[in-house]
Amino acid sequence: MIKGRDLLIYFAIKYKGSSRKILDAIQSKECPSLDEVEKAVQSVKSKVVTVLDEEYPKVLFQINATAFVLFYDGDISVISDYTRCVSVVGSRTLLPYEVKNLNTIMDQLGDKVTIISGLAIGADSLAQRRALQNGAKVVAVLGNGIDICYPLENYDLYEMIKEKGLIISEYPGKTETFPENFLIRNRRNII
């Protein structure tokens, strides 16, 4: 017998995280074999949480098109208290005064909040690096597969966040980076 959780993971892998396609598969009662589902579940290298799991971030149920499955590395509990979360999104190129102001804000926040951003070059990664220096919790929400660091220039930051925070994506494994993924991802950056 196929467990509902495993079926969601199978669909997430098959449809590369597309909530719309996963919903279509559920509604059409698509029925893969037990062997197909088991192979898919065993292929996952990261941690996984589904909408059926207690650990699934409750705040995500409040947005449209909730991801059925989240792939992650790190500590999922860092987003359990979303009232302490602050999203940082900004320019890819920063002027010196913007760097100074962002560092000042991050220093004032210290370790009192969890910083959520997209790992992008510029304001996003500067805020994440400074937050880590200040001992704050940091979350990187990816717009590609969990096993891909994009942009590659932030690989060191990606690894630090995996170790000390949370890397999270609705895209499994090595799902490629496509521009439309970032629009979809950004609806989640309100954790």
PDB file of C-alpha atoms in Angstrom, residues 5-184:
ATOM      1  CA  ARG A   5       3.187  11.158   2.129  1.00  0.00           C
ATOM      2  CA  ASP A   6       5.250   8.968  -0.199  1.00  0.00           C
ATOM      3  CA  LEU A   7       2.847   9.610  -3.060  1.00  0.00           C
ATOM      4  CA  LEU A   8       3.270  13.366  -2.609  1.00  0.00           C
ATOM      5  CA  ILE A   9       7.054  12.975  -2.679  1.00  0.00           C
ATOM      6  CA  TYR A  10       6.783  10.859  -5.832  1.00  0.00           C
ATOM      7  CA  PHE A  11       4.626  13.492  -7.543  1.00  0.00           C
ATOM      8  CA  ALA A  12       6.958  16.299  -6.412  1.00  0.00           C
ATOM      9  CA  ILE A  13       9.890  14.514  -8.007  1.00  0.00           C
ATOM     10  CA  LYS A  14       7.997  13.503 -11.152  1.00  0.00           C
ATOM     11  CA  TYR A  15       6.584  16.997 -11.694  1.00  0.00           C
ATOM     12  CA  LYS A  16       9.664  18.893 -10.460  1.00  0.00           C
ATOM     13  CA  GLY A  17       7.853  20.580  -7.606  1.00  0.00           C
ATOM     14  CA  SER A  18       5.001  22.033  -9.682  1.00  0.00           C
ATOM     15  CA  SER A  19       2.082  22.439  -7.271  1.00  0.00           C
ATOM     16  CA  ARG A  20      -0.327  22.711 -10.195  1.00  0.00           C
ATOM     17  CA  LYS A  21       0.837  19.438 -11.760  1.00  0.00           C
ATOM     18  CA  ILE A  22       0.853  17.663  -8.402  1.00  0.00           C
ATOM     19  CA  LEU A  23      -2.716  18.806  -7.774  1.00  0.00           C
ATOM     20  CA  ASP A  24      -3.712  17.637 -11.262  1.00  0.00           C
ATOM     21  CA  ALA A  25      -2.188  14.213 -10.554  1.00  0.00           C
ATOM     22  CA  ILE A  26      -4.071  13.960  -7.264  1.00  0.00           C
ATOM     23  CA  GLN A  27      -7.375  15.076  -8.786  1.00  0.00           C
ATOM     24  CA  SER A  28      -7.050  12.678 -11.729  1.00  0.00           C
ATOM     25  CA  LYS A  29      -6.195   9.878  -9.254  1.00  0.00           C
ATOM     26  CA  GLU A  30      -2.915   9.126 -10.991  1.00  0.00           C
ATOM     27  CA  CYS A  31      -1.729   5.833  -9.560  1.00  0.00           C
ATOM     28  CA  PRO A  32       1.951   4.904  -9.926  1.00  0.00           C
ATOM     29  CA  SER A  33       3.216   1.500  -8.881  1.00  0.00           C
ATOM     30  CA  LEU A  34       4.522   0.885  -5.366  1.00  0.00           C
ATOM     31  CA  ASP A  35       7.948   0.226  -6.884  1.00  0.00           C
ATOM     32  CA  GLU A  36       7.977   3.613  -8.674  1.00  0.00           C
ATOM     33  CA  VAL A  37       7.030   5.417  -5.478  1.00  0.00           C
ATOM     34  CA  GLU A  38       9.605   3.596  -3.362  1.00  0.00           C
ATOM     35  CA  LYS A  39      12.382   4.349  -5.885  1.00  0.00           C
ATOM     36  CA  ALA A  40      11.446   8.026  -5.932  1.00  0.00           C
ATOM     37  CA  VAL A  41      11.354   8.321  -2.140  1.00  0.00           C
ATOM     38  CA  GLN A  42      14.689   6.512  -1.811  1.00  0.00           C
ATOM     39  CA  SER A  43      16.293   8.820  -4.389  1.00  0.00           C
ATOM     40  CA  VAL A  44      15.848  11.905  -2.204  1.00  0.00           C
ATOM     41  CA  LYS A  45      19.126  13.024  -0.613  1.00  0.00           C
ATOM     42  CA  SER A  46      17.772  15.942   1.409  1.00  0.00           C
ATOM     43  CA  LYS A  47      15.244  15.976   4.206  1.00  0.00           C
ATOM     44  CA  VAL A  48      11.572  16.203   3.192  1.00  0.00           C
ATOM     45  CA  VAL A  49       8.427  17.581   4.786  1.00  0.00           C
ATOM     46  CA  THR A  50       4.962  17.338   3.238  1.00  0.00           C
ATOM     47  CA  VAL A  51       1.649  19.043   3.922  1.00  0.00           C
ATOM     48  CA  LEU A  52       0.696  15.828   5.714  1.00  0.00           C
ATOM     49  CA  ASP A  53       3.521  16.143   8.260  1.00  0.00           C
ATOM     50  CA  GLU A  54       3.238  17.834  11.645  1.00  0.00           C
ATOM     51  CA  GLU A  55       6.497  19.749  11.023  1.00  0.00           C
ATOM     52  CA  TYR A  56       5.181  21.414   7.881  1.00  0.00           C
ATOM     53  CA  PRO A  57       5.353  25.214   8.414  1.00  0.00           C
ATOM     54  CA  LYS A  58       1.776  26.176   9.328  1.00  0.00           C
ATOM     55  CA  VAL A  59       2.111  29.699   7.978  1.00  0.00           C
ATOM     56  CA  LEU A  60       2.431  28.298   4.454  1.00  0.00           C
ATOM     57  CA  PHE A  61      -1.159  27.105   4.596  1.00  0.00           C
ATOM     58  CA  GLN A  62      -2.144  30.788   4.517  1.00  0.00           C
ATOM     59  CA  ILE A  63      -0.848  31.466   1.004  1.00  0.00           C
ATOM     60  CA  ASN A  64      -2.142  30.474  -2.419  1.00  0.00           C
ATOM     61  CA  ALA A  65      -0.766  27.357  -4.074  1.00  0.00           C
ATOM     62  CA  THR A  66       0.954  25.950  -1.022  1.00  0.00           C
ATOM     63  CA  ALA A  67       3.802  23.605  -1.910  1.00  0.00           C
ATOM     64  CA  PHE A  68       2.774  20.019  -1.238  1.00  0.00           C
ATOM     65  CA  VAL A  69       6.368  19.031  -0.520  1.00  0.00           C
ATOM     66  CA  LEU A  70       9.388  20.950   0.748  1.00  0.00           C
ATOM     67  CA  PHE A  71      12.909  19.632   0.386  1.00  0.00           C
ATOM     68  CA  TYR A  72      15.378  20.994   2.903  1.00  0.00           C
ATOM     69  CA  ASP A  73      18.766  20.789   4.559  1.00  0.00           C
ATOM     70  CA  GLY A  74      19.249  22.145   8.030  1.00  0.00           C
ATOM     71  CA  ASP A  75      16.819  22.771  10.851  1.00  0.00           C
ATOM     72  CA  ILE A  76      13.177  23.165   9.744  1.00  0.00           C
ATOM     73  CA  SER A  77      12.216  24.349  13.219  1.00  0.00           C
ATOM     74  CA  VAL A  78      13.889  27.723  12.598  1.00  0.00           C
ATOM     75  CA  ILE A  79      10.709  28.814  10.807  1.00  0.00           C
ATOM     76  CA  SER A  80       8.288  27.442  13.375  1.00  0.00           C
ATOM     77  CA  ASP A  81       8.020  30.845  15.065  1.00  0.00           C
ATOM     78  CA  TYR A  82       7.304  32.900  11.965  1.00  0.00           C
ATOM     79  CA  THR A  83       6.510  35.965  14.088  1.00  0.00           C
ATOM     80  CA  ARG A  84      10.278  36.333  14.483  1.00  0.00           C
ATOM     81  CA  CYS A  85      11.001  36.065  10.745  1.00  0.00           C
ATOM     82  CA  VAL A  86      12.113  38.972   8.590  1.00  0.00           C
ATOM     83  CA  SER A  87      12.432  38.707   4.811  1.00  0.00           C
ATOM     84  CA  VAL A  88      15.226  40.640   3.151  1.00  0.00           C
ATOM     85  CA  VAL A  89      15.045  41.221  -0.585  1.00  0.00           C
ATOM     86  CA  GLY A  90      16.897  43.954  -2.384  1.00  0.00           C
ATOM     87  CA  SER A  91      19.126  45.152  -5.139  1.00  0.00           C
ATOM     88  CA  ARG A  92      21.767  42.886  -6.671  1.00  0.00           C
ATOM     89  CA  THR A  93      24.226  45.765  -6.750  1.00  0.00           C
ATOM     90  CA  LEU A  94      24.568  47.906  -3.668  1.00  0.00           C
ATOM     91  CA  LEU A  95      26.018  51.360  -3.246  1.00  0.00           C
ATOM     92  CA  PRO A  96      28.395  51.840  -0.302  1.00  0.00           C
ATOM     93  CA  TYR A  97      25.771  53.681   1.773  1.00  0.00           C
ATOM     94  CA  GLU A  98      23.293  50.831   1.167  1.00  0.00           C
ATOM     95  CA  VAL A  99      25.856  48.307   2.414  1.00  0.00           C
ATOM     96  CA  LYS A 100      26.475  50.445   5.502  1.00  0.00           C
ATOM     97  CA  ASN A 101      22.753  50.875   6.223  1.00  0.00           C
ATOM     98  CA  LEU A 102      21.942  47.207   5.717  1.00  0.00           C
ATOM     99  CA  ASN A 103      24.804  46.172   7.994  1.00  0.00           C
ATOM    100  CA  THR A 104      23.581  48.635  10.629  1.00  0.00           C
ATOM    101  CA  ILE A 105      20.039  47.251  10.453  1.00  0.00           C
ATOM    102  CA  MET A 106      21.304  43.664  10.636  1.00  0.00           C
ATOM    103  CA  ASP A 107      23.503  44.525  13.630  1.00  0.00           C
ATOM    104  CA  GLN A 108      20.553  46.144  15.409  1.00  0.00           C
ATOM    105  CA  LEU A 109      18.427  43.050  14.797  1.00  0.00           C
ATOM    106  CA  GLY A 110      21.269  40.911  16.124  1.00  0.00           C
ATOM    107  CA  ASP A 111      20.160  37.374  16.884  1.00  0.00           C
ATOM    108  CA  LYS A 112      16.573  38.340  17.765  1.00  0.00           C
ATOM    109  CA  VAL A 113      15.057  37.403  14.394  1.00  0.00           C
ATOM    110  CA  THR A 114      15.312  34.798  11.659  1.00  0.00           C
ATOM    111  CA  ILE A 115      16.389  36.253   8.336  1.00  0.00           C
ATOM    112  CA  ILE A 116      14.736  34.764   5.247  1.00  0.00           C
ATOM    113  CA  SER A 117      15.986  35.515   1.781  1.00  0.00           C
ATOM    114  CA  GLY A 118      16.725  33.923  -1.546  1.00  0.00           C
ATOM    115  CA  LEU A 119      20.528  33.560  -1.527  1.00  0.00           C
ATOM    116  CA  ALA A 120      20.821  36.141  -4.324  1.00  0.00           C
ATOM    117  CA  ILE A 121      23.881  38.293  -4.791  1.00  0.00           C
ATOM    118  CA  GLY A 122      23.596  41.750  -3.253  1.00  0.00           C
ATOM    119  CA  ALA A 123      21.253  42.694  -0.420  1.00  0.00           C
ATOM    120  CA  ASP A 124      19.984  39.147   0.105  1.00  0.00           C
ATOM    121  CA  SER A 125      23.339  37.488   0.671  1.00  0.00           C
ATOM    122  CA  LEU A 126      24.791  40.484   2.522  1.00  0.00           C
ATOM    123  CA  ALA A 127      21.926  40.303   5.024  1.00  0.00           C
ATOM    124  CA  GLN A 128      22.304  36.537   5.375  1.00  0.00           C
ATOM    125  CA  ARG A 129      26.073  36.736   5.925  1.00  0.00           C
ATOM    126  CA  ARG A 130      25.710  39.527   8.500  1.00  0.00           C
ATOM    127  CA  ALA A 131      22.912  37.645  10.275  1.00  0.00           C
ATOM    128  CA  LEU A 132      25.123  34.566  10.551  1.00  0.00           C
ATOM    129  CA  GLN A 133      27.951  36.721  11.949  1.00  0.00           C
ATOM    130  CA  ASN A 134      25.490  38.038  14.544  1.00  0.00           C
ATOM    131  CA  GLY A 135      24.370  34.539  15.534  1.00  0.00           C
ATOM    132  CA  ALA A 136      20.903  34.890  13.993  1.00  0.00           C
ATOM    133  CA  LYS A 137      19.053  32.076  12.319  1.00  0.00           C
ATOM    134  CA  VAL A 138      19.080  32.229   8.536  1.00  0.00           C
ATOM    135  CA  VAL A 139      16.854  30.663   5.883  1.00  0.00           C
ATOM    136  CA  ALA A 140      17.584  30.515   2.158  1.00  0.00           C
ATOM    137  CA  VAL A 141      14.525  29.835  -0.012  1.00  0.00           C
ATOM    138  CA  LEU A 142      15.711  28.496  -3.364  1.00  0.00           C
ATOM    139  CA  GLY A 143      14.105  28.843  -6.769  1.00  0.00           C
ATOM    140  CA  ASN A 144      15.759  25.663  -8.008  1.00  0.00           C
ATOM    141  CA  GLY A 145      16.502  22.148  -6.817  1.00  0.00           C
ATOM    142  CA  ILE A 146      17.673  21.764  -3.246  1.00  0.00           C
ATOM    143  CA  ASP A 147      20.982  20.261  -4.416  1.00  0.00           C
ATOM    144  CA  ILE A 148      21.921  23.271  -6.546  1.00  0.00           C
ATOM    145  CA  CYS A 149      23.503  26.437  -5.245  1.00  0.00           C
ATOM    146  CA  TYR A 150      22.396  29.374  -7.342  1.00  0.00           C
ATOM    147  CA  PRO A 151      24.151  31.676  -7.833  1.00  0.00           C
ATOM    148  CA  LEU A 152      27.308  29.592  -7.598  1.00  0.00           C
ATOM    149  CA  GLU A 153      29.221  32.624  -6.264  1.00  0.00           C
ATOM    150  CA  ASN A 154      27.368  32.089  -2.979  1.00  0.00           C
ATOM    151  CA  TYR A 155      28.388  28.453  -2.541  1.00  0.00           C
ATOM    152  CA  ASP A 156      30.209  29.183   0.718  1.00  0.00           C
ATOM    153  CA  LEU A 157      27.098  30.920   2.072  1.00  0.00           C
ATOM    154  CA  TYR A 158      24.899  28.031   0.867  1.00  0.00           C
ATOM    155  CA  GLU A 159      27.077  25.592   2.841  1.00  0.00           C
ATOM    156  CA  MET A 160      27.112  27.813   5.960  1.00  0.00           C
ATOM    157  CA  ILE A 161      23.328  28.124   5.926  1.00  0.00           C
ATOM    158  CA  LYS A 162      22.941  24.345   5.458  1.00  0.00           C
ATOM    159  CA  GLU A 163      25.068  23.876   8.560  1.00  0.00           C
ATOM    160  CA  LYS A 164      23.719  26.689  10.761  1.00  0.00           C
ATOM    161  CA  GLY A 165      20.268  27.476   9.378  1.00  0.00           C
ATOM    162  CA  LEU A 166      17.892  26.180   6.739  1.00  0.00           C
ATOM    163  CA  ILE A 167      18.088  25.736   2.973  1.00  0.00           C
ATOM    164  CA  ILE A 168      14.591  25.040   1.623  1.00  0.00           C
ATOM    165  CA  SER A 169      13.006  24.497  -1.777  1.00  0.00           C
ATOM    166  CA  GLU A 170       9.854  23.088  -3.299  1.00  0.00           C
ATOM    167  CA  TYR A 171      12.074  21.821  -6.114  1.00  0.00           C
ATOM    168  CA  PRO A 172      13.622  18.370  -5.688  1.00  0.00           C
ATOM    169  CA  GLY A 173      17.227  17.346  -6.216  1.00  0.00           C
ATOM    170  CA  LYS A 174      18.927  18.955  -9.150  1.00  0.00           C
ATOM    171  CA  THR A 175      15.903  20.694 -10.691  1.00  0.00           C
ATOM    172  CA  GLU A 176      17.288  23.350 -12.998  1.00  0.00           C
ATOM    173  CA  THR A 177      17.018  27.053 -12.420  1.00  0.00           C
ATOM    174  CA  PHE A 178      14.376  28.741 -14.577  1.00  0.00           C
ATOM    175  CA  PRO A 179      13.324  32.416 -14.353  1.00  0.00           C
ATOM    176  CA  GLU A 180       9.681  31.506 -13.665  1.00  0.00           C
ATOM    177  CA  ASN A 181      10.759  29.468 -10.625  1.00  0.00           C
ATOM    178  CA  PHE A 182      11.750  32.660  -8.850  1.00  0.00           C
ATOM    179  CA  LEU A 183       8.303  34.172  -9.262  1.00  0.00           C
ATOM    180  CA  ILE A 184       6.803  31.008  -7.816  1.00  0.00           C
TER     181      ILE A 184
END
